[in-house]
Amino acid sequence: MVTFLAGGTGTPKLLEGAAGVFDPAETTVVGNTGDDVEIGGHLVCPDVDTALFHGGGVLDRETWWGLADDTTETHEELTRLADAAGLGGGPRYLPEEAQITGREIARWRRFSGVGEFMKIGDRDRAVHVTRTSLLDEGRTLTAVTRTLAEAFGLDIDLIPMSDDPVATIVHTEDGSMHFQEYWVANRGEPAVEDVEFRGGDAASATDAVRAALRDDVVIGPSNPVTSIGPMLALEGVREALAETTVVAVSPFVEDRVFSGPAAELMRGVGREPSTAGVADAYPFADAFVLDDDDGTDLDRPVVRTDTRIDGATDAERVARACREALEVAE
């Protein structure tokens, strides 16, 4: 049995080759929900959905977001209407009092659908409508995610990190904003001063997550701050990881990051943006998978390979290195 902690695109890219190394029937994927947003009344779970669409064989692999060959007519019409009515574009937060009322799971991350700032495809939107409607019927996010996973024919067990709201808030020189505003609307440009996992102190990992963390754990080359950090903010998760075997793949080659805002975010929270900084962020990790060109000297076992993932063959190579690292660590 093996559990992957998944956020952003790093771990989902690794999963593309994991089935050739780890039996999907014995694989659990825990998705980050700190990036989730409610837009126009619909809950969007970007990191969970990337794993959902990947497992269903329908992910847009050009963007690693949304469904392949999806149309965006609804999004385009929302944009046109906002412009025609003089309402301007997004992101438009709902009023402060609305952030803590309504759907509890969406707290601190509610946006108006006017001038929708995230491009959501038409078939993708159907997933969000279904998810939100099932939540409104009284189901938990875990139950809803498993229902959607069944509909998409997943072989793995995909679960969210929590059924409680946790919002990743990035504090920048331009003010505080939800991660999606920072990364999607502002292209990661404002200088990061800190990152807050709002609600993390009150949220808890589900029983399903706690059970999954008793198995071997692989943390793929995801952003340590905003992809994995929200999970670590949940009570008991760090302690559970300390009690099991954990292998992490560095998203850096020494101080060079493969993609995304990991370097800026790590620097913003006071960590060295490098493989050494990742190791400091994961004191519970028993072994690491590093790139062949990464000469970082760590105080834990290291397995080296070419860690760049540009397709399924690359992903399987890195997954095999993860399995080797688990064997070394045990």
Coordinates of C-alpha atoms in Angstrom, one line a residue, residues 8-310:
G8 CA -0.2 21.4 -8.1
T9 CA 1.2 19.6 -11.1
G10 CA 4.3 17.9 -9.6
T11 CA 2.8 14.8 -8.0
P12 CA 0.1 14.4 -10.7
K13 CA 2.9 14.3 -13.3
L14 CA 4.6 11.6 -11.2
L15 CA 1.3 9.6 -11.1
E16 CA 1.3 9.4 -14.9
G17 CA 3.9 6.6 -14.5
A18 CA 3.2 5.3 -11.1
A19 CA 0.8 2.6 -12.2
G20 CA 3.7 0.7 -13.7
V21 CA 5.4 0.6 -10.3
F22 CA 2.7 0.7 -7.7
D23 CA -0.5 -1.3 -7.9
P24 CA -3.3 1.3 -8.5
A25 CA -5.7 -0.9 -6.4
E26 CA -3.3 -0.3 -3.5
T27 CA -2.7 3.3 -4.1
T28 CA -4.3 6.3 -2.3
V29 CA -3.9 9.9 -3.5
V30 CA -4.6 12.6 -0.9
G31 CA -5.4 15.9 -2.7
N32 CA -4.6 19.3 -1.4
T33 CA -7.7 21.5 -0.9
G34 CA -6.0 24.7 0.3
D35 CA -6.2 26.0 -3.3
D36 CA -10.0 25.4 -3.6
V37 CA -12.2 28.3 -4.4
E38 CA -15.9 29.0 -4.7
I39 CA -16.7 30.9 -7.9
G40 CA -20.3 32.0 -8.7
G41 CA -21.6 29.5 -6.1
H42 CA -19.7 26.5 -7.4
L43 CA -16.9 24.8 -5.4
V44 CA -13.8 24.3 -7.6
C45 CA -11.1 21.9 -6.3
P46 CA -8.1 22.4 -8.7
D47 CA -5.6 20.0 -7.1
V48 CA -8.2 17.3 -6.5
D49 CA -9.6 17.7 -10.0
T50 CA -6.1 17.4 -11.7
A51 CA -5.8 14.0 -10.0
L52 CA -9.4 13.2 -10.9
F53 CA -9.1 14.1 -14.6
H54 CA -5.7 12.5 -14.8
G55 CA -6.9 9.2 -13.4
G56 CA -9.9 9.3 -15.7
G57 CA -7.7 9.8 -18.8
V58 CA -9.3 13.1 -19.7
L59 CA -6.8 15.7 -18.3
D60 CA -5.6 18.5 -20.5
R61 CA -1.9 17.7 -20.5
E62 CA -1.0 20.9 -22.2
T63 CA -2.1 23.0 -19.2
W64 CA -2.4 20.3 -16.5
W65 CA -5.7 22.0 -15.7
G66 CA -9.2 21.1 -16.8
L67 CA -10.5 18.7 -19.4
A68 CA -8.8 18.0 -22.7
D69 CA -10.7 19.5 -25.7
D70 CA -13.2 21.3 -23.5
T71 CA -15.0 24.4 -24.7
T72 CA -15.2 27.7 -22.8
E73 CA -18.4 29.3 -24.1
T74 CA -19.9 29.9 -20.7
H75 CA -16.7 31.5 -19.4
E76 CA -16.4 33.7 -22.5
E77 CA -20.0 34.8 -22.2
L78 CA -19.5 35.7 -18.5
T79 CA -16.6 37.8 -19.5
R80 CA -18.6 39.5 -22.3
L81 CA -21.5 40.2 -20.0
A82 CA -19.2 41.8 -17.4
D83 CA -17.7 44.0 -20.0
A84 CA -21.0 45.0 -21.6
A85 CA -22.5 45.8 -18.2
G86 CA -19.5 47.8 -17.1
L87 CA -18.8 45.5 -14.2
G88 CA -15.2 44.9 -15.0
G89 CA -13.3 41.7 -14.5
G90 CA -12.3 39.6 -11.6
P91 CA -11.2 38.5 -9.1
R92 CA -14.1 39.9 -7.2
Y93 CA -14.3 38.7 -3.6
L94 CA -17.7 38.3 -2.1
P95 CA -18.3 40.7 0.9
E96 CA -16.3 39.9 4.1
E97 CA -19.4 38.7 6.0
A98 CA -20.2 36.3 3.1
Q99 CA -16.8 34.6 3.5
I100 CA -17.9 32.9 6.7
T101 CA -21.6 32.2 5.9
G102 CA -23.2 29.8 3.5
R103 CA -21.3 26.7 2.5
E104 CA -18.8 26.1 5.4
I105 CA -16.4 24.2 3.1
A106 CA -16.0 27.4 1.0
R107 CA -15.0 29.8 3.8
W108 CA -12.4 32.5 3.2
R109 CA -12.3 31.8 -0.6
R110 CA -15.6 33.0 -2.1
F111 CA -15.5 34.9 -5.4
S112 CA -18.2 36.3 -7.5
G113 CA -18.9 34.7 -10.9
V114 CA -19.0 38.2 -12.5
G115 CA -15.9 38.6 -14.7
E116 CA -14.9 35.0 -13.8
F117 CA -11.1 35.2 -13.4
M118 CA -10.3 31.5 -13.7
K119 CA -11.0 30.0 -17.1
I120 CA -13.3 27.1 -16.5
G121 CA -14.4 24.8 -19.3
D122 CA -18.0 23.9 -20.0
R123 CA -17.6 20.2 -19.2
D124 CA -15.3 21.0 -16.3
R125 CA -18.0 23.3 -14.9
A126 CA -20.4 20.3 -14.9
V127 CA -18.1 18.6 -12.4
H128 CA -18.2 21.6 -10.1
V129 CA -22.0 21.9 -10.4
T130 CA -22.3 18.2 -9.5
R131 CA -19.8 18.5 -6.6
T132 CA -21.5 21.5 -5.1
S133 CA -25.0 20.1 -5.5
L134 CA -23.9 16.8 -3.7
L135 CA -22.4 18.9 -0.9
D136 CA -25.6 20.8 -0.6
E137 CA -27.5 17.5 -0.3
G138 CA -25.4 16.9 2.8
R139 CA -22.6 14.7 1.6
T140 CA -19.0 15.2 2.7
L141 CA -16.3 16.3 0.3
T142 CA -14.6 12.9 0.8
A143 CA -17.8 11.1 -0.2
V144 CA -18.4 13.4 -3.2
T145 CA -14.8 13.0 -4.4
R146 CA -15.1 9.2 -4.3
T147 CA -18.4 9.5 -6.2
L148 CA -16.8 11.6 -8.9
A149 CA -13.8 9.2 -9.0
E150 CA -16.2 6.3 -9.6
A151 CA -17.8 8.3 -12.4
F152 CA -14.5 8.9 -14.0
G153 CA -13.4 5.3 -13.6
L154 CA -10.4 5.8 -11.4
D155 CA -8.4 2.8 -10.3
I156 CA -6.9 4.6 -7.3
D157 CA -8.6 5.9 -4.2
L158 CA -8.7 9.7 -4.4
I159 CA -9.5 11.6 -1.3
P160 CA -9.3 15.2 -0.2
M161 CA -7.0 16.1 2.7
S162 CA -10.0 17.3 4.8
D163 CA -13.7 17.9 4.9
D164 CA -13.1 21.2 6.6
P165 CA -12.2 24.5 5.0
V166 CA -8.6 25.5 4.7
A167 CA -7.7 28.5 2.6
T168 CA -4.2 29.3 1.4
I169 CA -3.7 33.0 1.8
V170 CA -0.6 34.6 0.4
H171 CA 0.5 37.8 2.1
T172 CA 2.3 40.0 -0.4
E173 CA 3.6 43.5 -0.8
D174 CA 0.3 44.3 -2.6
G175 CA -1.8 42.9 0.3
S176 CA -3.3 39.6 1.3
M177 CA -4.9 37.4 -1.3
H178 CA -6.1 33.9 -1.9
F179 CA -3.5 31.7 -3.7
Q180 CA -5.6 31.6 -6.9
E181 CA -5.6 35.4 -7.0
Y182 CA -1.9 35.4 -6.5
W183 CA -1.0 32.8 -9.0
V184 CA -3.8 33.0 -11.7
A185 CA -4.9 36.6 -11.6
N186 CA -1.6 38.2 -10.7
R187 CA 0.7 35.6 -12.3
G188 CA 2.7 35.2 -9.1
E189 CA 4.2 38.7 -9.5
P190 CA 3.6 40.3 -6.1
A191 CA 6.6 39.7 -3.7
V192 CA 5.6 37.1 -1.1
E193 CA 5.9 38.1 2.6
D194 CA 4.3 35.1 4.2
V195 CA 1.7 32.3 3.6
E196 CA -1.2 31.5 5.9
F197 CA -3.3 28.4 5.9
R198 CA -6.4 30.0 7.2
G199 CA -8.6 27.5 9.1
G200 CA -5.8 25.0 9.4
D201 CA -5.7 25.2 13.1
A202 CA -9.4 24.2 13.3
A203 CA -9.5 21.7 10.5
S204 CA -8.8 18.0 10.8
A205 CA -7.6 15.3 8.5
T206 CA -10.4 12.8 7.8
D207 CA -10.4 9.2 9.0
A208 CA -9.6 8.1 5.5
V209 CA -6.5 10.3 5.4
R210 CA -5.3 9.2 8.7
A211 CA -5.7 5.6 7.6
A212 CA -3.8 6.3 4.4
L213 CA -0.9 7.9 6.3
R214 CA -0.3 4.6 8.0
D215 CA 1.0 3.3 4.7
D216 CA 4.2 4.2 2.9
V217 CA 4.0 7.9 1.7
V218 CA 5.4 9.5 -1.4
I219 CA 5.5 13.3 -1.7
G220 CA 6.1 14.1 -5.4
P221 CA 7.8 17.2 -6.7
S222 CA 5.0 19.5 -5.6
N223 CA 5.4 22.9 -4.1
P224 CA 6.3 22.4 -0.5
V225 CA 4.6 25.6 0.6
T226 CA 1.2 25.8 -1.1
S227 CA 0.7 22.2 -2.3
I228 CA 1.9 20.2 0.7
G229 CA 1.9 22.9 3.4
P230 CA -1.9 23.0 3.8
M231 CA -1.9 19.2 4.6
L232 CA 0.9 19.7 7.1
A233 CA -1.2 22.4 8.8
L234 CA -3.8 19.8 9.8
E235 CA -3.6 18.5 13.3
G236 CA -1.8 15.2 13.6
V237 CA -0.5 15.0 10.0
R238 CA 3.1 15.8 10.8
E239 CA 3.0 13.3 13.6
A240 CA 1.5 10.6 11.4
L241 CA 4.2 11.2 8.8
A242 CA 6.9 10.9 11.4
E243 CA 5.5 7.4 12.3
T244 CA 5.5 6.0 8.8
T245 CA 8.0 5.7 5.9
V246 CA 8.1 8.9 3.8
V247 CA 10.0 9.5 0.5
A248 CA 10.0 13.0 -1.1
V249 CA 11.0 14.0 -4.6
S250 CA 12.7 17.4 -4.7
P251 CA 11.1 19.9 -7.1
F252 CA 14.5 21.6 -7.2
V253 CA 17.9 20.7 -8.8
E254 CA 20.0 22.3 -6.0
D255 CA 18.7 25.9 -6.2
R256 CA 16.9 25.6 -9.6
V257 CA 13.2 24.9 -9.5
F258 CA 11.6 22.9 -12.4
S259 CA 8.4 25.1 -12.6
G260 CA 5.9 27.2 -10.7
P261 CA 6.3 29.6 -7.8
A262 CA 8.0 27.3 -5.3
A263 CA 11.2 29.4 -5.1
E264 CA 9.3 32.7 -4.4
L265 CA 7.0 31.1 -1.9
M266 CA 9.7 29.3 0.0
R267 CA 11.7 32.5 0.2
G268 CA 8.6 34.3 1.3
V269 CA 8.1 32.0 4.3
G270 CA 11.8 32.2 5.3
R271 CA 13.0 28.9 3.8
E272 CA 15.9 28.5 1.5
P273 CA 14.6 27.9 -2.1
S274 CA 16.5 24.8 -2.8
T275 CA 16.7 21.1 -2.3
A276 CA 18.3 21.7 1.1
G277 CA 15.3 23.9 2.0
V278 CA 12.9 21.2 1.0
A279 CA 14.7 18.8 3.3
D280 CA 14.3 21.3 6.1
A281 CA 10.6 21.6 5.4
Y282 CA 10.2 17.8 5.5
P283 CA 12.0 16.7 8.7
F284 CA 9.8 13.6 8.7
A285 CA 11.0 12.4 5.3
D286 CA 13.2 9.3 5.6
A287 CA 14.7 9.5 2.1
F288 CA 14.8 11.7 -0.9
V289 CA 14.8 11.3 -4.7
L290 CA 17.1 13.9 -6.2
D291 CA 18.1 14.7 -9.8
D292 CA 21.4 13.3 -11.1
D293 CA 22.7 16.8 -11.3
D294 CA 21.7 17.7 -7.8
G295 CA 24.8 17.4 -5.6
T296 CA 23.1 18.5 -2.4
D297 CA 24.4 16.6 0.6
L298 CA 21.6 15.6 2.8
D299 CA 21.5 13.9 6.2
R300 CA 19.2 11.2 4.9
P301 CA 19.4 8.5 2.2
V302 CA 19.2 9.7 -1.3
V303 CA 18.4 8.0 -4.6
R304 CA 19.3 9.9 -7.7
T305 CA 17.8 9.8 -11.2
D306 CA 16.8 12.2 -13.9
T307 CA 13.8 13.8 -12.2
R308 CA 12.5 15.9 -15.1
I309 CA 9.0 14.6 -16.0
D310 CA 7.9 15.3 -19.5

